Tab-separated table of C-alpha atoms and ligand atoms in Angstrom:
chain	number	residue	atom	x	y	z
A	1	MET	CA	91.644	111.155	130.126
A	2	GLN	CA	94.855	110.257	131.778
A	3	PHE	CA	98.043	108.340	131.294
A	4	PRO	CA	98.576	105.383	131.698
A	5	GLU	CA	94.915	104.404	131.083
A	6	TYR	CA	94.979	106.367	127.839
A	7	ARG	CA	97.971	105.861	125.596
A	8	PRO	CA	97.527	107.737	122.309
A	9	ARG	CA	100.411	105.819	120.757
A	10	ARG	CA	98.245	102.631	120.701
A	11	MET	CA	96.359	104.043	117.752
A	12	ARG	CA	99.493	105.105	115.879
A	13	LYS	CA	101.162	101.723	115.943
A	14	ASN	CA	100.968	101.050	112.236
A	15	GLU	CA	99.584	102.570	109.048
A	16	ALA	CA	96.312	100.614	109.273
A	17	PHE	CA	95.513	102.064	112.704
A	18	ARG	CA	96.545	105.493	111.513
A	19	LYS	CA	94.258	105.238	108.495
A	20	LEU	CA	91.375	104.141	110.695
A	21	ILE	CA	91.408	107.279	112.826
A	22	ARG	CA	92.582	109.768	110.179
A	23	GLU	CA	90.373	112.864	110.375
A	24	THR	CA	91.276	114.594	107.118
A	25	THR	CA	91.768	113.079	103.691
A	26	LEU	CA	92.625	114.919	100.521
A	27	SER	CA	90.964	114.223	97.219
A	28	ALA	CA	91.455	115.535	93.700
A	29	ASN	CA	87.872	116.794	94.083
A	30	ASP	CA	89.120	119.452	96.504
A	31	PHE	CA	91.341	121.226	94.006
A	32	ILE	CA	91.152	124.142	91.624
A	33	TYR	CA	94.221	124.561	89.404
A	34	PRO	CA	95.297	128.083	88.325
A	35	LEU	CA	96.419	128.516	84.701
A	36	PHE	CA	98.017	131.437	82.840
A	37	VAL	CA	97.139	132.022	79.210
A	38	VAL	CA	99.160	134.183	76.805
A	39	PRO	CA	98.420	135.132	73.181
A	40	GLY	CA	99.883	133.100	70.333
A	41	LYS	CA	100.280	129.511	69.331
A	42	ASP	CA	102.633	126.856	70.630
A	43	VAL	CA	103.919	129.176	73.368
A	44	LYS	CA	105.082	127.652	76.632
A	45	ASN	CA	107.180	129.975	78.822
A	46	PRO	CA	108.357	128.534	82.116
A	47	VAL	CA	107.778	130.758	85.156
A	48	ALA	CA	111.231	130.772	86.777
A	49	SER	CA	110.022	131.070	90.356
A	50	MET	CA	107.323	128.407	89.935
A	51	PRO	CA	108.800	125.142	88.644
A	52	GLY	CA	106.243	123.229	86.541
A	53	VAL	CA	104.077	126.323	85.966
A	54	PHE	CA	103.972	127.964	82.547
A	55	GLN	CA	102.509	130.861	80.680
A	56	GLN	CA	101.016	129.078	77.707
A	57	SER	CA	98.974	129.729	74.618
A	58	ALA	CA	95.417	128.422	74.474
A	59	ASP	CA	96.246	125.475	72.186
A	60	LEU	CA	98.681	123.997	74.716
A	61	LEU	CA	96.599	125.053	77.681
A	62	VAL	CA	93.658	123.018	76.428
A	63	LYS	CA	95.879	119.927	76.432
A	64	GLU	CA	96.813	120.562	80.037
A	65	VAL	CA	93.149	121.042	80.929
A	66	ARG	CA	92.375	117.618	79.423
A	67	HIS	CA	95.098	116.076	81.530
A	68	LEU	CA	93.817	117.778	84.700
A	69	GLU	CA	90.337	116.553	83.938
A	70	SER	CA	91.628	112.986	83.558
A	71	LEU	CA	93.110	113.286	87.065
A	72	GLY	CA	89.674	114.094	88.484
A	73	ILE	CA	90.312	117.791	89.124
A	74	PRO	CA	86.924	119.508	88.848
A	75	ALA	CA	87.952	123.087	88.062
A	76	ILE	CA	90.601	125.447	86.736
A	77	LEU	CA	91.084	129.146	87.523
A	78	LEU	CA	92.048	131.157	84.470
A	79	PHE	CA	94.312	134.221	84.387
A	80	GLY	CA	95.020	136.075	81.152
A	81	ILE	CA	98.032	138.071	80.026
A	82	PRO	CA	96.826	140.421	77.269
A	83	GLU	CA	98.689	141.615	74.147
A	84	LYS	CA	98.742	145.126	75.520
A	85	LYS	CA	97.914	146.923	78.719
A	86	ASP	CA	96.394	150.405	79.064
A	87	GLU	CA	95.203	152.891	81.673
A	88	THR	CA	91.629	151.658	81.563
A	89	ALA	CA	92.168	147.870	81.462
A	90	SER	CA	90.235	147.611	78.212
A	91	GLY	CA	91.618	144.114	77.623
A	92	ALA	CA	89.848	142.858	80.737
A	93	PHE	CA	86.337	143.169	79.341
A	94	ALA	CA	86.974	142.945	75.584
A	95	LYS	CA	84.598	140.543	73.892
A	96	ASP	CA	87.580	138.997	72.143
A	97	GLY	CA	90.035	139.416	75.011
A	98	ILE	CA	92.518	136.732	75.934
A	99	VAL	CA	90.390	135.218	78.716
A	100	GLN	CA	87.134	135.437	76.753
A	101	ARG	CA	88.673	133.663	73.735
A	102	THR	CA	90.308	131.031	75.879
A	103	VAL	CA	87.171	130.291	77.894
A	104	ARG	CA	85.270	129.678	74.660
A	105	ARG	CA	87.994	127.365	73.445
A	106	ILE	CA	88.222	125.360	76.665
A	107	LYS	CA	84.456	124.991	76.954
A	108	GLU	CA	84.330	123.797	73.358
A	109	LYS	CA	87.019	121.124	73.848
A	110	CYS	CA	86.448	120.200	77.505
A	111	PRO	CA	82.854	121.066	78.336
A	112	ASP	CA	82.758	119.286	81.692
A	113	ILE	CA	85.598	120.815	83.659
A	114	LEU	CA	84.569	124.030	85.426
A	115	VAL	CA	86.223	127.147	84.099
A	116	VAL	CA	86.516	129.778	86.812
A	117	THR	CA	87.776	133.196	85.747
A	118	ASP	CA	89.719	135.614	87.896
A	119	VAL	CA	88.023	139.000	87.733
A	120	CYS	CA	90.640	141.665	88.348
A	121	LEU	CA	92.304	144.450	86.406
A	122	CYS	CA	95.967	144.239	87.426
A	123	GLU	CA	97.004	142.112	84.445
A	124	TYR	CA	95.330	144.618	82.106
A	125	THR	CA	96.332	148.009	83.488
A	126	SER	CA	99.563	149.705	82.428
A	127	HIS	CA	100.120	150.730	86.066
A	128	GLY	CA	99.533	147.203	87.385
A	129	HIS	CA	96.943	148.176	89.981
A	130	CYS	CA	93.707	146.248	90.426
A	131	GLY	CA	91.457	149.224	89.601
A	132	MET	CA	91.097	152.669	88.035
A	133	ILE	CA	93.587	155.274	89.230
A	134	GLU	CA	92.248	158.638	90.298
A	135	LYS	CA	94.319	161.195	92.190
A	136	GLY	CA	97.123	158.729	92.742
A	137	ASP	CA	95.026	155.978	94.330
A	138	VAL	CA	92.742	153.222	93.171
A	139	ASP	CA	89.214	154.591	92.898
A	140	ASN	CA	86.642	152.210	94.281
A	141	ASP	CA	83.330	152.994	92.646
A	142	SER	CA	84.500	153.588	89.082
A	143	THR	CA	86.370	150.278	89.324
A	144	LEU	CA	83.150	148.463	90.258
A	145	GLU	CA	81.637	149.183	86.849
A	146	VAL	CA	84.681	147.805	85.069
A	147	LEU	CA	84.761	144.688	87.241
A	148	ALA	CA	81.061	144.070	86.602
A	149	GLU	CA	81.596	144.505	82.858
A	150	THR	CA	84.548	142.102	83.002
A	151	ALA	CA	82.627	139.426	84.910
A	152	LEU	CA	79.742	139.755	82.478
A	153	SER	CA	82.050	139.327	79.493
A	154	HIS	CA	83.455	136.154	81.086
A	155	ALA	CA	79.956	134.776	81.654
A	156	ARG	CA	79.026	135.569	78.044
A	157	ALA	CA	82.095	133.628	76.907
A	158	GLY	CA	80.911	130.612	78.894
A	159	ALA	CA	82.696	130.839	82.261
A	160	ASP	CA	81.127	128.556	84.856
A	161	MET	CA	81.983	130.763	87.842
A	162	VAL	CA	83.610	134.163	88.396
A	163	ALA	CA	86.208	135.007	91.037
A	164	PRO	CA	86.491	138.723	91.832
A	165	SER	CA	89.914	139.375	93.373
A	166	ALA	CA	90.370	143.155	93.173
A	167	MET	CA	89.348	143.753	96.820
A	168	MET	CA	87.126	146.725	95.950
A	169	ASP	CA	84.291	147.404	98.394
A	170	GLY	CA	80.995	146.281	96.909
A	171	GLN	CA	82.531	144.226	94.098
A	172	VAL	CA	80.534	141.073	94.797
A	173	GLY	CA	77.240	142.980	94.809
A	174	ALA	CA	78.073	144.890	91.642
A	175	ILE	CA	78.980	141.684	89.821
A	176	ARG	CA	75.978	139.747	91.146
A	177	GLU	CA	73.651	142.513	89.967
A	178	ALA	CA	75.235	142.721	86.517
A	179	LEU	CA	75.053	138.952	86.064
A	180	ASP	CA	71.440	138.780	87.212
A	181	GLU	CA	70.365	141.646	84.953
A	182	SER	CA	71.745	139.814	81.930
A	183	GLY	CA	70.219	136.435	82.670
A	184	PHE	CA	73.272	134.872	84.318
A	185	GLU	CA	71.603	134.316	87.687
A	186	SER	CA	72.862	130.718	87.641
A	187	ILE	CA	76.553	131.700	87.491
A	188	PRO	CA	78.049	131.605	91.001
A	189	VAL	CA	80.557	134.016	92.513
A	190	ILE	CA	83.576	132.681	94.401
A	191	ALA	CA	84.635	135.760	96.326
A	192	TYR	CA	88.221	136.540	97.298
A	193	SER	CA	86.787	137.873	100.556
A	194	ALA	CA	89.740	137.935	102.930
A	195	LYS	CA	92.598	138.674	100.576
A	196	TYR	CA	95.643	139.993	102.341
A	197	ALA	CA	98.337	142.400	101.098
A	198	SER	CA	100.851	139.581	101.084
A	199	SER	CA	104.492	139.218	100.129
A	200	PHE	CA	103.673	135.660	99.068
A	201	TYR	CA	102.219	136.850	95.726
A	202	GLY	CA	105.685	137.619	94.310
A	203	PRO	CA	106.042	134.643	91.930
A	204	PHE	CA	102.471	135.127	90.660
A	205	ARG	CA	103.277	138.653	89.599
A	206	GLU	CA	106.055	137.226	87.453
A	207	ALA	CA	103.636	134.674	85.968
A	208	ALA	CA	100.839	137.191	85.384
A	209	GLU	CA	103.067	140.192	84.647
A	210	SER	CA	100.951	142.152	87.089
A	211	ALA	CA	103.281	143.825	89.581
A	212	PRO	CA	102.149	147.361	90.508
A	213	GLN	CA	104.331	149.958	88.773
A	214	PHE	CA	104.126	152.326	91.750
A	215	GLY	CA	103.200	151.933	95.389
A	216	ASN	CA	101.640	148.755	96.704
A	217	ARG	CA	98.201	147.205	97.228
A	218	LYS	CA	97.779	148.071	100.898
A	219	SER	CA	94.929	150.536	100.329
A	220	TYR	CA	92.715	147.726	99.047
A	221	GLN	CA	94.100	144.369	100.196
A	222	MET	CA	93.896	143.484	103.889
A	223	ASP	CA	96.451	144.073	106.610
A	224	PRO	CA	98.037	140.709	107.573
A	225	ALA	CA	97.661	141.667	111.232
A	226	ASN	CA	93.856	141.549	111.139
A	227	SER	CA	91.398	138.756	111.833
A	228	ASP	CA	88.133	140.430	112.941
A	229	GLU	CA	88.300	142.561	109.818
A	230	ALA	CA	88.326	139.363	107.743
A	231	ILE	CA	84.991	138.467	109.322
A	232	ARG	CA	83.592	141.868	108.340
A	233	GLU	CA	84.837	141.417	104.764
A	234	MET	CA	83.260	137.972	104.567
A	235	THR	CA	80.001	139.199	106.102
A	236	LEU	CA	79.782	141.879	103.406
A	237	ASP	CA	80.472	139.397	100.610
A	238	VAL	CA	77.902	136.944	101.925
A	239	SER	CA	75.305	139.716	102.111
A	240	GLU	CA	76.163	140.753	98.533
A	241	GLY	CA	75.550	137.251	97.236
A	242	ALA	CA	78.836	135.310	97.390
A	243	ASP	CA	78.389	131.568	96.859
A	244	ILE	CA	81.842	130.633	98.140
A	245	ILE	CA	84.056	132.737	100.403
A	246	MET	CA	87.825	132.639	100.075
A	247	VAL	CA	90.808	133.239	102.287
A	248	LYS	CA	94.116	134.080	100.635
A	249	PRO	CA	96.988	133.216	101.174
A	250	ALA	CA	96.399	129.884	102.942
A	251	LEU	CA	99.285	128.629	105.073
A	252	PRO	CA	100.071	131.813	107.035
A	253	TYR	CA	96.291	132.341	107.481
A	254	LEU	CA	95.019	128.978	108.723
A	255	ASP	CA	93.405	130.727	111.694
A	256	ILE	CA	91.336	132.852	109.304
A	257	ILE	CA	90.272	129.755	107.342
A	258	ARG	CA	89.124	128.169	110.606
A	259	ARG	CA	87.107	131.255	111.590
A	260	ALA	CA	85.532	131.418	108.137
A	261	LYS	CA	84.456	127.796	108.432
A	262	GLU	CA	83.006	128.280	111.897
A	263	GLU	CA	81.256	131.597	111.382
A	264	PHE	CA	79.673	131.168	107.937
A	265	ASP	CA	77.403	128.557	106.511
A	266	LEU	CA	78.965	128.615	103.042
A	267	PRO	CA	81.736	126.621	101.363
A	268	VAL	CA	85.166	128.018	102.196
A	269	ALA	CA	88.002	128.138	99.678
A	270	ALA	CA	91.658	128.785	100.455
A	271	TYR	CA	94.220	129.985	97.925
A	272	ASN	CA	97.569	128.272	98.452
A	273	VAL	CA	99.404	131.062	96.657
A	274	SER	CA	102.467	131.248	94.441
A	275	GLY	CA	104.943	132.099	97.205
A	276	GLU	CA	103.784	129.185	99.337
A	277	PHE	CA	104.312	126.926	96.328
A	278	ALA	CA	107.698	128.458	95.499
A	279	MET	CA	109.016	128.061	99.052
A	280	ILE	CA	108.355	124.334	99.099
A	281	LYS	CA	109.767	123.893	95.592
A	282	ALA	CA	112.896	125.870	96.416
A	283	ALA	CA	113.616	124.088	99.693
A	284	ALA	CA	113.039	120.713	98.035
A	285	LYS	CA	115.400	121.634	95.215
A	286	MET	CA	118.062	122.527	97.757
A	287	GLY	CA	117.531	119.119	99.344
A	288	TRP	CA	116.394	120.739	102.581
A	289	ILE	CA	112.952	119.150	102.751
A	290	ASP	CA	111.110	116.307	101.031
A	291	GLY	CA	109.019	118.214	98.480
A	292	GLU	CA	106.267	115.610	98.053
A	293	LEU	CA	105.758	115.111	101.765
A	294	ALA	CA	105.790	118.847	102.408
A	295	MET	CA	103.224	119.380	99.634
A	296	MET	CA	100.828	116.769	101.022
A	297	GLU	CA	101.297	117.997	104.580
A	298	ALA	CA	100.603	121.600	103.576
A	299	LEU	CA	97.488	120.707	101.585
A	300	THR	CA	96.180	118.462	104.368
A	301	ALA	CA	96.723	121.249	106.895
A	302	ILE	CA	94.747	123.709	104.754
A	303	LYS	CA	91.872	121.255	104.537
A	304	ARG	CA	92.069	120.409	108.249
A	305	ALA	CA	91.854	124.126	109.059
A	306	GLY	CA	88.464	124.212	107.327
A	307	ALA	CA	88.936	124.697	103.594
A	308	ASP	CA	86.404	122.843	101.469
A	309	ILE	CA	88.213	123.909	98.308
A	310	ILE	CA	91.942	124.490	97.758
A	311	ILE	CA	93.194	126.587	94.875
A	312	THR	CA	96.732	125.344	94.357
A	313	TYR	CA	99.563	125.050	91.841
A	314	PHE	CA	100.173	121.634	93.409
A	315	ALA	CA	96.800	120.325	92.175
A	316	GLY	CA	98.154	118.249	89.294
A	317	GLU	CA	101.064	116.751	91.218
A	318	ALA	CA	98.982	116.056	94.308
A	319	ALA	CA	96.206	114.443	92.265
A	320	GLU	CA	98.771	112.180	90.590
A	321	LEU	CA	100.163	111.135	93.961
A	322	LEU	CA	96.673	110.506	95.316
A	323	ARG	CA	95.874	108.373	92.296
A	324	LYS	CA	98.978	106.249	92.935
A	325	GLY	CA	97.793	105.920	96.526
B	401	LIG	C1	95.074	139.485	91.149
B	401	LIG	C2	95.573	138.295	91.851
B	401	LIG	C3	96.791	138.088	92.528
B	401	LIG	C4	96.800	136.736	92.904
B	401	LIG	C5	95.601	136.184	92.477
B	401	LIG	N1	94.841	137.169	91.854
B	401	LIG	C6	97.954	138.963	92.747
B	401	LIG	C7	97.868	140.178	93.530
B	401	LIG	O1	96.874	140.477	94.184
B	401	LIG	O2	98.856	140.897	93.461
B	401	LIG	C8	97.920	136.034	93.604
B	401	LIG	C9	97.953	134.556	93.452
B	401	LIG	C10	99.216	133.892	93.822
B	401	LIG	O3	100.145	134.494	94.379
B	401	LIG	O4	99.291	132.688	93.555
B	401	LIG	N2	94.781	140.574	91.907
């Protein structure tokens, strides 16, 4: 192809031409919306670094879920903030824990929307790490049992899918086995496979009250410099029974999303994380960028890179814009 025979601008002349050759289109069907539940009634605490995102009690959360459902969003991802934290994360797998109670309530009021539960311990441990501490570091294999117990308790409460995010080796296999042994072979696992030790989780840790009280997560989450290692992580998760593989964060890791899409024959999810959301919100508030355009551009780019599913705090707003056309 050569100029002047080929002139790409011919096909960009007006919106109708642009629509005709558009390669990627967003839909509300692509989104999973993360929600944070706290104990109590009538509680709605704004998360300062995430405008429009709240910690809320289950009664109010159910109303938001109804609204999301009416926008055509197929799934929510639930995070719980327990009454109290302890060394052993007992709130994570309690039969009447915050997530377990809330899942039951959502499924009772809104049976059709998918309730996905985050399976991790950092919101439940007093030290804020994603697993059991032994000799000053997170111990892998004892954590697996707790994660499996947690996933099982979510399934018993009625969760439609579980999302292990602790980045312990073998976590997908341990959870798959526990679910299968208890008759939950039909509950899928969406695996946080390539989850990086990222600075972009900052606002989330405010929302989930889950910042580590010492050290950092670099001994279990991935090094941002690595790409081949992401393939090894995903290969392991696929072999352990993952139904969906995930890359997280999304925007700084579009290359990883693309590799995931090309190298595996499974749906790929990308988590457009709290810091990515906060950056756009903050710049828009300063008047430095157009927030709506930046949101749609970012989400389109994540999908174009290869994500079949986007977990995003923008889900509600983007679905409303899409509805308006
Ligand atoms: C739990 C978890 C985290 C996020 C999702 N699950 C935080 C972390 O690993 O510290 C981050 C999500 C976001 O930033 O939006 N381990």
